[in-house]
Coordinates of N, CA and C in Angstrom, one line a residue:
M241 N 101.9 185.1 141.5 CA 103.2 184.5 141.5 C 103.7 184.1 142.9
T242 N 104.3 183.0 143.0 CA 104.8 182.5 144.2 C 106.3 182.1 144.0
E243 N 107.0 181.9 145.0 CA 108.4 181.5 144.9 C 108.6 180.1 144.3
A244 N 107.8 179.2 144.7 CA 108.0 177.8 144.3 C 107.1 177.4 143.0
V245 N 106.1 178.1 142.8 CA 105.2 177.9 141.6 C 105.0 179.2 140.9
H246 N 105.5 179.4 139.7 CA 105.3 180.6 139.0 C 104.0 180.5 138.2
V247 N 103.2 181.6 138.3 CA 101.9 181.6 137.5 C 102.0 182.8 136.6
E248 N 101.7 182.5 135.3 CA 101.6 183.5 134.3 C 100.4 183.3 133.5
V249 N 99.5 184.3 133.4 CA 98.3 184.2 132.6 C 98.5 184.8 131.3
L250 N 98.4 184.0 130.2 CA 98.6 184.4 128.8 C 97.3 184.4 128.1
G251 N 96.6 185.5 128.0 CA 95.3 185.5 127.5 C 94.3 184.7 128.4
R252 N 93.8 183.6 127.9 CA 92.9 182.8 128.6 C 93.5 181.5 129.2
V253 N 94.8 181.4 129.1 CA 95.6 180.3 129.6 C 96.4 180.7 130.8
A254 N 96.3 179.9 131.8 CA 97.2 180.1 133.0 C 98.3 179.1 132.9
V255 N 99.5 179.5 132.9 CA 100.7 178.7 132.8 C 101.3 178.5 134.2
L256 N 101.3 177.3 134.8 CA 101.8 177.1 136.1 C 103.2 176.3 135.9
T257 N 104.2 177.0 136.4 CA 105.6 176.4 136.3 C 106.1 176.0 137.7
L258 N 106.4 174.8 137.9 CA 107.1 174.3 139.1 C 108.5 174.9 139.1
S259 N 108.9 175.6 140.1 CA 110.1 176.5 140.0 C 111.1 176.3 141.2
R260 N 111.6 175.0 141.3 CA 112.7 174.7 142.1 C 113.7 174.0 141.3
P261 N 114.2 174.6 140.2 CA 115.1 173.8 139.3 C 116.3 173.3 139.9
E262 N 116.9 173.9 140.9 CA 118.1 173.4 141.5 C 117.9 172.1 142.2
S263 N 116.7 171.7 142.5 CA 116.4 170.4 143.1 C 115.6 169.5 142.2
G264 N 115.5 169.8 140.9 CA 114.7 169.0 140.0 C 113.2 169.2 140.2
N265 N 112.9 170.4 140.8 CA 111.5 170.7 141.2 C 110.9 169.7 142.1
A266 N 111.7 169.3 143.1 CA 111.3 168.4 144.1 C 110.2 169.1 145.0
I267 N 109.2 168.4 145.4 CA 108.1 169.0 146.1 C 108.4 169.0 147.6
D268 N 108.5 170.2 148.2 CA 108.6 170.4 149.6 C 107.3 171.0 150.0
L269 N 107.2 171.4 151.3 CA 106.0 172.0 151.9 C 105.7 173.3 151.1
D270 N 106.6 174.1 150.9 CA 106.4 175.4 150.2 C 105.8 175.2 148.8
M271 N 106.4 174.2 148.0 CA 105.9 174.0 146.7 C 104.5 173.4 146.7
A272 N 104.3 172.4 147.6 CA 102.9 171.8 147.7 C 101.9 172.9 148.0
D273 N 102.2 173.7 148.9 CA 101.2 174.8 149.3 C 101.1 175.8 148.2
S274 N 102.2 176.2 147.6 CA 102.1 177.1 146.5 C 101.3 176.6 145.3
L275 N 101.5 175.3 145.0 CA 100.7 174.7 144.0 C 99.2 174.7 144.3
R276 N 98.9 174.3 145.6 CA 97.5 174.3 146.0 C 96.9 175.7 145.8
R277 N 97.5 176.8 146.3 CA 97.0 178.1 146.1 C 96.9 178.5 144.7
A278 N 97.9 178.2 143.9 CA 97.8 178.6 142.5 C 96.7 177.9 141.7
V279 N 96.5 176.6 142.0 CA 95.5 175.8 141.3 C 94.1 176.3 141.7
L280 N 93.9 176.5 143.0 CA 92.6 177.0 143.4 C 92.2 178.3 142.8
A281 N 93.2 179.2 142.8 CA 93.0 180.6 142.2 C 92.7 180.5 140.7
C282 N 93.4 179.7 140.0 CA 93.2 179.7 138.5 C 91.9 178.9 138.2
A283 N 91.6 177.9 139.0 CA 90.4 177.1 138.7 C 89.1 178.0 139.0
A284 N 89.2 178.9 139.9 CA 88.1 179.8 140.3 C 88.0 181.1 139.4
D285 N 89.0 181.3 138.6 CA 89.1 182.5 137.8 C 88.4 182.3 136.4
D286 N 87.2 183.0 136.3 CA 86.5 182.8 135.0 C 87.2 183.2 133.8
A287 N 88.1 184.1 134.0 CA 88.9 184.6 132.8 C 89.9 183.6 132.3
V288 N 90.2 182.6 133.1 CA 91.1 181.5 132.7 C 90.2 180.3 132.2
R289 N 90.5 179.9 131.0 CA 89.7 178.8 130.4 C 90.5 177.5 130.2
A290 N 91.8 177.5 130.4 CA 92.6 176.3 130.3 C 93.9 176.5 131.1
L291 N 94.5 175.4 131.6 CA 95.7 175.5 132.4 C 96.8 174.7 131.7
L292 N 98.0 175.1 131.8 CA 99.2 174.4 131.4 C 100.1 174.3 132.5
L293 N 100.6 173.0 132.8 CA 101.5 172.8 133.9 C 102.8 172.2 133.3
T294 N 103.9 172.8 133.8 CA 105.2 172.4 133.3 C 106.2 172.6 134.4
G295 N 107.5 172.3 134.1 CA 108.6 172.5 135.1 C 109.6 173.4 134.6
Q296 N 110.4 174.1 135.5 CA 111.5 174.9 135.1 C 112.8 174.1 135.2
G297 N 113.6 174.3 134.2 CA 114.9 173.6 134.2 C 114.9 172.3 133.4
R298 N 115.7 171.4 133.9 CA 115.9 170.1 133.1 C 114.9 169.0 133.5
A299 N 114.2 169.2 134.6 CA 113.3 168.2 135.1 C 111.9 168.8 135.2
F300 N 110.9 167.9 134.9 CA 109.5 168.3 135.2 C 109.3 168.4 136.7
C301 N 109.5 167.2 137.3 CA 109.4 167.1 138.8 C 109.9 165.7 139.2
V302 N 110.9 165.7 140.1 CA 111.4 164.4 140.5 C 110.7 163.8 141.7
G303 N 109.6 164.4 142.1 CA 108.8 163.9 143.2 C 109.0 164.6 144.5
G304 N 108.7 164.0 145.6 CA 108.9 164.6 146.9 C 110.3 164.9 147.2
D305 N 110.6 165.9 148.1 CA 111.9 166.3 148.5 C 112.4 165.3 149.6
V306 N 113.1 164.3 149.1 CA 113.5 163.2 150.0 C 114.5 163.7 151.0
K307 N 115.4 164.7 150.7 CA 116.3 165.2 151.6 C 115.6 165.9 152.8
A308 N 114.4 166.6 152.5 CA 113.6 167.2 153.5 C 113.0 166.1 154.4
F309 N 112.6 165.0 153.8 CA 112.0 163.9 154.6 C 113.1 163.3 155.6
A310 N 114.3 163.2 155.1 CA 115.4 162.7 155.9 C 115.7 163.6 157.0
A311 N 115.7 164.9 156.7 CA 116.1 165.9 157.8 C 115.0 166.0 158.8
A312 N 113.8 165.6 158.5 CA 112.7 165.7 159.5 C 112.8 164.6 160.5
G313 N 113.5 163.5 160.3 CA 113.7 162.5 161.3 C 112.4 161.9 161.7
A314 N 112.1 161.8 163.0 CA 110.9 161.2 163.6 C 109.7 162.0 163.2
A315 N 109.8 163.2 162.7 CA 108.7 164.0 162.3 C 108.3 163.9 160.8
A316 N 109.0 162.9 160.2 CA 108.8 162.8 158.7 C 107.3 162.4 158.4
S317 N 106.7 161.5 159.2 CA 105.4 161.1 158.9 C 104.4 162.3 159.0
A318 N 104.6 163.2 160.0 CA 103.7 164.4 160.1 C 104.0 165.3 158.9
L319 N 105.2 165.4 158.5 CA 105.6 166.3 157.4 C 104.9 165.8 156.1
V320 N 105.0 164.5 155.9 CA 104.4 163.9 154.7 C 102.9 164.1 154.6
E321 N 102.3 163.9 155.8 CA 100.8 164.1 155.9 C 100.4 165.6 155.6
T322 N 101.2 166.5 156.0 CA 100.9 167.9 155.7 C 101.1 168.2 154.3
L323 N 102.2 167.7 153.7 CA 102.6 168.0 152.3 C 101.5 167.4 151.4
T324 N 101.1 166.1 151.6 CA 100.2 165.5 150.7 C 98.8 166.1 150.9
A325 N 98.4 166.7 152.0 CA 97.2 167.4 152.1 C 97.1 168.5 151.1
S326 N 98.1 169.3 151.0 CA 98.1 170.4 150.0 C 98.3 169.9 148.6
L327 N 99.2 168.9 148.4 CA 99.4 168.4 147.0 C 98.2 167.7 146.5
H328 N 97.5 166.9 147.3 CA 96.3 166.2 146.8 C 95.1 167.1 146.6
T329 N 95.0 168.2 147.4 CA 94.0 169.2 147.1 C 94.2 169.8 145.8
A330 N 95.4 170.1 145.4 CA 95.7 170.7 144.1 C 95.4 169.7 143.0
I331 N 95.8 168.4 143.2 CA 95.6 167.4 142.2 C 94.1 167.1 142.0
A332 N 93.3 167.1 143.1 CA 91.9 166.8 142.9 C 91.2 168.0 142.2
R333 N 91.7 169.2 142.5 CA 91.1 170.3 141.8 C 91.4 170.4 140.3
L334 N 92.7 170.0 140.0 CA 93.1 170.0 138.6 C 92.3 168.9 137.8
G335 N 92.0 167.8 138.5 CA 91.3 166.7 137.9 C 89.8 167.0 137.7
R336 N 89.2 167.8 138.6 CA 87.7 168.0 138.6 C 87.3 169.4 138.2
M337 N 88.2 170.3 137.9 CA 87.8 171.6 137.5 C 87.1 171.7 136.2
D338 N 86.4 172.8 135.9 CA 85.6 172.8 134.7 C 86.4 173.5 133.5
K339 N 87.7 173.2 133.4 CA 88.5 173.6 132.3 C 89.6 172.6 132.1
P340 N 90.1 172.5 130.8 CA 91.1 171.5 130.5 C 92.4 171.8 131.0
L341 N 93.2 170.7 131.2 CA 94.6 170.8 131.7 C 95.5 170.1 130.6
V342 N 96.6 170.9 130.3 CA 97.6 170.4 129.4 C 98.9 170.3 130.3
T343 N 99.6 169.1 130.2 CA 100.9 169.0 130.9 C 102.0 169.0 129.9
A344 N 103.0 169.8 130.1 CA 104.2 169.8 129.2 C 105.4 169.2 130.0
I345 N 105.7 168.0 129.7 CA 106.7 167.2 130.6 C 108.1 167.4 130.0
N346 N 108.8 168.3 130.6 CA 110.1 168.8 130.0 C 111.3 168.0 130.4
G347 N 111.2 167.0 131.2 CA 112.3 166.2 131.7 C 111.8 165.1 132.6
A348 N 112.6 164.8 133.6 CA 112.3 163.6 134.5 C 111.0 163.9 135.2
A349 N 110.1 162.9 135.2 CA 108.9 162.9 136.0 C 108.9 161.6 136.8
A350 N 109.1 161.8 138.1 CA 109.2 160.6 139.0 C 108.4 160.9 140.3
G351 N 108.1 159.8 141.0 CA 107.3 159.9 142.2 C 106.0 160.7 142.0
A352 N 105.8 161.7 142.9 CA 104.6 162.6 142.8 C 104.7 163.3 141.5
G353 N 105.8 163.6 140.9 CA 105.9 164.3 139.6 C 105.4 163.4 138.5
F354 N 105.5 162.1 138.7 CA 104.9 161.2 137.7 C 103.4 161.3 137.7
G355 N 102.7 161.4 138.9 CA 101.3 161.6 138.9 C 100.9 162.9 138.3
L356 N 101.6 164.0 138.6 CA 101.3 165.3 138.0 C 101.4 165.3 136.5
A357 N 102.5 164.6 136.0 CA 102.7 164.6 134.6 C 101.6 164.0 133.8
I358 N 101.1 162.9 134.3 CA 100.1 162.1 133.5 C 98.7 162.6 133.8
L359 N 98.5 163.6 134.6 CA 97.2 164.2 135.0 C 96.6 164.9 133.9
G360 N 97.4 165.5 133.0 CA 96.8 166.3 131.9 C 95.8 165.6 131.0
D361 N 94.8 166.4 130.6 CA 93.8 165.8 129.6 C 94.6 165.5 128.3
V362 N 95.6 166.4 128.1 CA 96.6 166.1 127.0 C 97.9 166.2 127.7
A363 N 98.7 165.2 127.6 CA 100.1 165.2 128.2 C 101.1 165.1 127.1
L364 N 101.8 166.2 126.9 CA 102.9 166.2 125.9 C 104.2 166.1 126.6
A365 N 105.1 165.3 126.0 CA 106.4 165.0 126.6 C 107.5 165.4 125.6
A366 N 108.5 166.0 126.1 CA 109.8 166.2 125.4 C 110.4 164.8 125.1
R367 N 111.1 164.8 124.0 CA 111.8 163.5 123.7 C 112.8 163.1 124.7
S368 N 113.3 164.0 125.5 CA 114.3 163.7 126.5 C 113.6 163.3 127.9
A369 N 112.3 163.3 127.9 CA 111.6 163.1 129.2 C 111.8 161.6 129.6
K370 N 111.8 161.4 130.9 CA 111.9 160.0 131.5 C 110.8 159.9 132.6
F371 N 110.3 158.7 132.7 CA 109.2 158.5 133.7 C 109.6 157.3 134.6
A372 N 109.3 157.5 135.9 CA 109.5 156.4 136.8 C 108.7 156.6 138.1
M373 N 108.0 155.6 138.6 CA 107.3 155.7 139.8 C 108.3 155.9 141.0
A374 N 109.3 155.0 141.1 CA 110.4 155.2 141.9 C 110.2 155.2 143.5
Y375 N 109.0 154.7 143.9 CA 108.7 154.7 145.3 C 109.4 153.5 146.0
G376 N 109.3 152.3 145.4 CA 109.8 151.1 146.0 C 111.3 151.2 146.4
A377 N 112.0 151.9 145.6 CA 113.5 152.0 145.8 C 113.8 152.7 147.2
I378 N 112.9 153.5 147.7 CA 113.1 154.2 149.0 C 112.1 153.7 150.0
G379 N 111.4 152.6 149.7 CA 110.5 151.9 150.7 C 109.2 152.7 150.9
L380 N 108.7 153.4 149.9 CA 107.5 154.1 150.1 C 106.4 153.6 149.1
T381 N 105.2 154.1 149.4 CA 104.1 153.7 148.5 C 103.7 155.0 147.7
P382 N 103.0 154.8 146.6 CA 102.7 155.9 145.7 C 101.8 157.0 146.3
D383 N 101.9 158.2 145.8 CA 100.9 159.2 146.1 C 100.7 160.1 144.8
G384 N 100.1 161.2 145.0 CA 99.9 162.1 143.8 C 98.9 161.6 142.8
G385 N 98.0 160.6 143.3 CA 97.0 160.1 142.4 C 97.4 159.1 141.4
A386 N 98.7 158.7 141.5 CA 99.2 157.7 140.5 C 98.5 156.4 140.5
T387 N 98.1 155.9 141.6 CA 97.5 154.6 141.6 C 96.0 154.6 141.1
W388 N 95.5 155.8 141.0 CA 94.1 156.0 140.4 C 94.3 156.2 138.9
L389 N 95.2 157.0 138.5 CA 95.4 157.3 137.1 C 96.0 156.2 136.3
L390 N 97.0 155.6 136.8 CA 97.9 154.7 136.0 C 97.1 153.5 135.4
P391 N 96.3 152.8 136.2 CA 95.5 151.6 135.6 C 94.5 152.1 134.6
R392 N 94.0 153.3 134.8 CA 93.0 153.8 133.8 C 93.7 154.2 132.5
L393 N 94.9 154.6 132.5 CA 95.6 155.0 131.3 C 96.3 153.8 130.6
V394 N 96.9 152.9 131.3 CA 97.7 151.9 130.7 C 97.2 150.5 131.0
G395 N 96.2 150.3 131.8 CA 95.7 149.0 132.2 C 96.5 148.5 133.4
L396 N 95.9 147.5 134.1 CA 96.4 147.0 135.4 C 97.8 146.4 135.2
R397 N 98.0 145.6 134.2 CA 99.2 144.9 134.0 C 100.4 145.8 133.9
Q398 N 100.3 146.8 133.0 CA 101.4 147.8 132.9 C 101.5 148.6 134.1
A399 N 100.4 148.9 134.8 CA 100.5 149.7 136.1 C 101.3 148.9 137.1
Q400 N 101.0 147.6 137.2 CA 101.8 146.8 138.1 C 103.3 146.8 137.8
R401 N 103.6 146.7 136.6 CA 105.0 146.7 136.1 C 105.7 148.0 136.6
L402 N 105.1 149.1 136.2 CA 105.7 150.4 136.5 C 105.8 150.7 138.0
A403 N 104.7 150.3 138.7 CA 104.6 150.7 140.2 C 105.5 149.8 141.0
L404 N 105.6 148.5 140.7 CA 106.4 147.6 141.5 C 107.8 147.5 141.2
T405 N 108.1 147.5 139.9 CA 109.6 147.4 139.5 C 110.3 148.8 139.6
G406 N 109.5 149.9 139.5 CA 110.1 151.2 139.5 C 110.9 151.5 138.2
E407 N 110.6 150.7 137.1 CA 111.3 150.8 135.9 C 111.2 152.2 135.3
R408 N 112.3 152.7 134.8 CA 112.3 154.0 134.2 C 112.1 153.8 132.7
I409 N 111.2 154.5 132.1 CA 110.9 154.4 130.7 C 111.1 155.8 130.0
D410 N 111.4 155.7 128.7 CA 111.5 157.0 128.0 C 110.2 157.5 127.4
A411 N 110.3 158.6 126.7 CA 109.0 159.2 126.2 C 108.4 158.4 125.2
D412 N 109.2 157.7 124.3 CA 108.6 156.9 123.2 C 107.9 155.7 123.8
E413 N 108.4 155.1 124.8 CA 107.7 154.0 125.5 C 106.5 154.5 126.2
A414 N 106.6 155.6 126.8 CA 105.4 156.2 127.5 C 104.2 156.5 126.5
E415 N 104.6 156.9 125.3 CA 103.6 157.2 124.3 C 103.0 155.8 123.8
R416 N 103.9 154.8 123.6 CA 103.5 153.6 123.1 C 102.4 152.9 124.0
I417 N 102.6 152.9 125.3 CA 101.7 152.3 126.2 C 100.5 153.1 126.6
G418 N 100.5 154.4 126.1 CA 99.3 155.2 126.4 C 99.4 156.1 127.7
L419 N 100.6 156.2 128.2 CA 100.9 156.9 129.4 C 100.8 158.4 129.2
I420 N 101.2 158.8 128.0 CA 101.1 160.2 127.6 C 100.4 160.3 126.2
S421 N 100.1 161.5 125.8 CA 99.4 161.7 124.5 C 100.3 161.8 123.3
A422 N 101.5 162.4 123.5 CA 102.4 162.6 122.3 C 103.8 163.0 122.8
V423 N 104.7 162.7 121.9 CA 106.1 163.1 122.1 C 106.4 164.2 121.1
V424 N 107.1 165.3 121.6 CA 107.4 166.4 120.7 C 108.9 166.7 121.0
D425 N 109.5 167.4 120.0 CA 110.9 167.8 120.2 C 111.1 168.7 121.4
D426 N 112.2 168.6 122.1 CA 112.4 169.4 123.3 C 112.3 170.9 123.0
A427 N 112.8 171.3 121.8 CA 112.9 172.7 121.5 C 111.5 173.3 121.3
T428 N 110.6 172.5 120.9 CA 109.2 173.0 120.6 C 108.1 172.7 121.6
L429 N 108.6 172.0 122.7 CA 107.6 171.5 123.7 C 106.7 172.7 124.2
K430 N 107.3 173.7 124.7 CA 106.6 174.8 125.3 C 105.6 175.4 124.3
D431 N 106.1 175.7 123.1 CA 105.3 176.4 122.1 C 104.1 175.5 121.7
E432 N 104.4 174.2 121.5 CA 103.3 173.3 121.1 C 102.3 173.1 122.2
A433 N 102.7 173.0 123.5 CA 101.8 172.9 124.6 C 101.0 174.1 124.8
L434 N 101.6 175.3 124.6 CA 100.9 176.5 124.8 C 99.8 176.7 123.7
A435 N 100.2 176.4 122.5 CA 99.3 176.5 121.3 C 98.1 175.6 121.5
L436 N 98.3 174.4 122.1 CA 97.2 173.5 122.3 C 96.3 174.0 123.5
A437 N 96.9 174.5 124.5 CA 96.2 175.1 125.6 C 95.3 176.3 125.2
R438 N 95.9 177.1 124.3 CA 95.1 178.2 123.8 C 94.0 177.8 122.9
S439 N 94.2 176.7 122.1 CA 93.1 176.2 121.3 C 92.0 175.7 122.2
L440 N 92.3 174.9 123.3 CA 91.3 174.4 124.2 C 90.6 175.6 124.9
A441 N 91.3 176.6 125.2 CA 90.7 177.8 125.9 C 89.7 178.5 125.1
E442 N 89.8 178.3 123.8 CA 88.8 179.0 122.9 C 87.6 178.0 122.6
G443 N 87.6 176.8 123.2 CA 86.6 175.9 122.9 C 85.4 176.1 123.8
P444 N 84.4 175.2 123.8 CA 83.2 175.3 124.6 C 83.4 174.9 126.0
R445 N 83.6 175.8 126.9 CA 84.0 175.5 128.3 C 83.1 174.6 129.0
Q446 N 81.8 174.8 128.9 CA 80.8 173.9 129.6 C 80.8 172.5 129.1
A447 N 80.9 172.4 127.7 CA 80.9 171.1 127.1 C 82.1 170.4 127.5
F448 N 83.3 171.1 127.5 CA 84.5 170.4 128.0 C 84.4 169.9 129.4
A449 N 83.8 170.8 130.3 CA 83.7 170.4 131.7 C 82.9 169.2 131.9
H450 N 81.7 169.1 131.1 CA 80.9 167.9 131.3 C 81.5 166.7 130.6
T451 N 82.3 166.9 129.5 CA 83.0 165.8 128.9 C 84.1 165.2 129.9
R452 N 84.8 166.1 130.6 CA 85.8 165.6 131.5 C 85.1 164.8 132.6
A453 N 84.0 165.3 133.1 CA 83.3 164.6 134.2 C 82.8 163.2 133.7
L454 N 82.2 163.2 132.5 CA 81.7 161.9 131.9 C 82.9 160.9 131.8
L455 N 84.0 161.3 131.4 CA 85.1 160.4 131.2 C 85.6 159.9 132.6
H456 N 85.6 160.7 133.6 CA 86.0 160.3 134.9 C 85.1 159.3 135.5
Q457 N 83.8 159.5 135.2 CA 82.7 158.7 135.8 C 82.6 157.3 135.1
S458 N 83.2 157.2 133.9 CA 82.9 156.1 133.0 C 83.3 154.7 133.5
L459 N 84.4 154.7 134.2 CA 85.0 153.4 134.7 C 84.3 153.0 136.0
S460 N 83.5 153.8 136.6 CA 82.8 153.4 137.9 C 81.3 153.2 137.6
N461 N 80.8 153.7 136.5 CA 79.4 153.5 136.1 C 79.2 152.3 135.3
G462 N 78.0 151.7 135.4 CA 77.5 150.7 134.5 C 77.1 151.4 133.2
L463 N 76.9 150.6 132.2 CA 76.5 151.1 130.8 C 75.3 151.9 130.9
E464 N 74.2 151.4 131.5 CA 72.9 152.2 131.5 C 73.1 153.5 132.3
T465 N 73.8 153.5 133.4 CA 74.0 154.7 134.1 C 74.8 155.8 133.2
Q466 N 75.8 155.3 132.6 CA 76.6 156.2 131.7 C 75.8 156.7 130.6
L467 N 75.0 155.8 130.0 CA 74.1 156.3 128.9 C 73.1 157.4 129.3
E468 N 72.6 157.2 130.5 CA 71.6 158.1 131.1 C 72.3 159.5 131.3
R469 N 73.5 159.5 131.8 CA 74.2 160.7 132.1 C 74.6 161.4 130.8
E470 N 75.0 160.6 129.8 CA 75.3 161.2 128.5 C 74.0 161.8 127.9
A471 N 72.9 161.1 128.0 CA 71.7 161.7 127.4 C 71.3 163.0 128.1
R472 N 71.4 163.0 129.4 CA 71.1 164.2 130.2 C 72.0 165.4 129.8
D473 N 73.3 165.1 129.7 CA 74.3 166.2 129.5 C 74.1 166.7 128.0
I474 N 73.9 165.9 127.0 CA 73.8 166.4 125.7 C 72.5 167.1 125.5
A475 N 71.4 166.7 126.1 CA 70.2 167.5 126.1 C 70.3 168.9 126.7
K476 N 71.1 168.9 127.8 CA 71.3 170.2 128.4 C 72.2 171.1 127.5
A477 N 73.2 170.5 126.9 CA 74.2 171.2 126.1 C 73.5 171.8 124.9
I478 N 72.6 171.0 124.2 CA 72.0 171.5 123.0 C 71.1 172.7 123.2
A479 N 70.6 172.8 124.5 CA 69.7 173.9 124.8 C 70.5 175.1 125.3
G480 N 71.7 175.0 125.6 CA 72.5 176.1 126.1 C 73.2 176.9 125.0
P481 N 73.8 178.0 125.4 CA 74.4 178.9 124.4 C 75.5 178.3 123.6
E482 N 76.3 177.4 124.2 CA 77.4 176.7 123.4 C 76.8 175.8 122.4
G483 N 75.8 175.0 122.7 CA 75.2 174.2 121.7 C 74.5 174.9 120.6
Q484 N 73.8 176.0 121.0 CA 73.1 176.8 120.0 C 74.1 177.5 119.0
E485 N 75.2 178.0 119.6 CA 76.3 178.6 118.7 C 76.9 177.5 117.8
G486 N 77.2 176.4 118.4 CA 77.8 175.3 117.6 C 77.0 174.9 116.4
I487 N 75.7 174.7 116.7 CA 74.8 174.2 115.6 C 74.6 175.3 114.6
A488 N 74.4 176.5 115.0 CA 74.2 177.7 114.1 C 75.4 177.8 113.2
A489 N 76.6 177.6 113.8 CA 77.9 177.7 113.0 C 78.0 176.6 112.0
F490 N 77.6 175.4 112.4 CA 77.6 174.3 111.5 C 76.7 174.5 110.3
V491 N 75.5 174.9 110.6 CA 74.5 175.2 109.5 C 75.0 176.3 108.6
A492 N 75.6 177.3 109.1 CA 76.0 178.4 108.3 C 77.4 178.2 107.7
R493 N 78.0 177.1 108.0 CA 79.3 176.7 107.4 C 80.3 177.7 107.8
R494 N 80.4 178.1 109.1 CA 81.4 179.0 109.6 C 82.0 178.3 110.9
G495 N 83.1 178.9 111.3 CA 83.6 178.4 112.6 C 82.9 178.9 113.8
A496 N 82.7 178.0 114.7 CA 82.0 178.4 116.0 C 82.8 179.3 116.8
D497 N 82.2 180.3 117.4 CA 82.9 181.2 118.3 C 82.3 181.0 119.7
F498 N 83.1 180.3 120.5 CA 82.7 180.0 121.9 C 83.3 181.0 122.9
S499 N 84.2 181.9 122.3 CA 85.0 182.7 123.2 C 84.2 183.7 124.0
R500 N 83.1 184.1 123.5 CA 82.3 185.1 124.2 C 81.2 184.5 125.2
L501 N 81.2 183.1 125.2 CA 80.1 182.5 126.0 C 80.7 182.1 127.3

């Protein structure tokens, strides 16, 4: 547990909650470093098989702490470099770790919070959630992985619209363009996200890890390269304990039990 990011392990799911509700969970140095430490610890913990990321209060995350940037004056550039070093380490680990990530977007997601929100393998948003890149309005360029994620999720044309106009969209629009996975009622967001994370935590961890990697590689690989990697990974999977359990369960007409593997 840290002051700025609360970590709670519920069975095999680690719930990470951004916890600066009085500032809309704006990311300052403490939160960026807290998130980095929490993510690295959870990613390395074999007892944790899925992560859930959400925010405390009415906002998911409104982005960087602009007031702190203003207060830093001439040292703002150095401050941002230090902050993004921690934040981007956390984001890279969340993206590349060998366990799935669910994001529960409970309110406004802007700036770096926008990138964190859409990072989930499954991104669930409350009906009240709002999304905005919001960088241009204060003369800044995007961070938090948004320029890598956004074109992959919604295509270049929609990415250009959102990044350059700073347009704020609601959860229904975000779902329509493929920015998020689904919209759920505000009152049930946490329960539905946790149930999903628990379901993923009971799944085949190694198969999920390789599936995540294949999807990330797909847009930079040619067809033949991707086919070769798919063939390699499925051959390895079928020989491993998860593949053996899955096939045995299918033949026996029972549910597969990956929890002990």
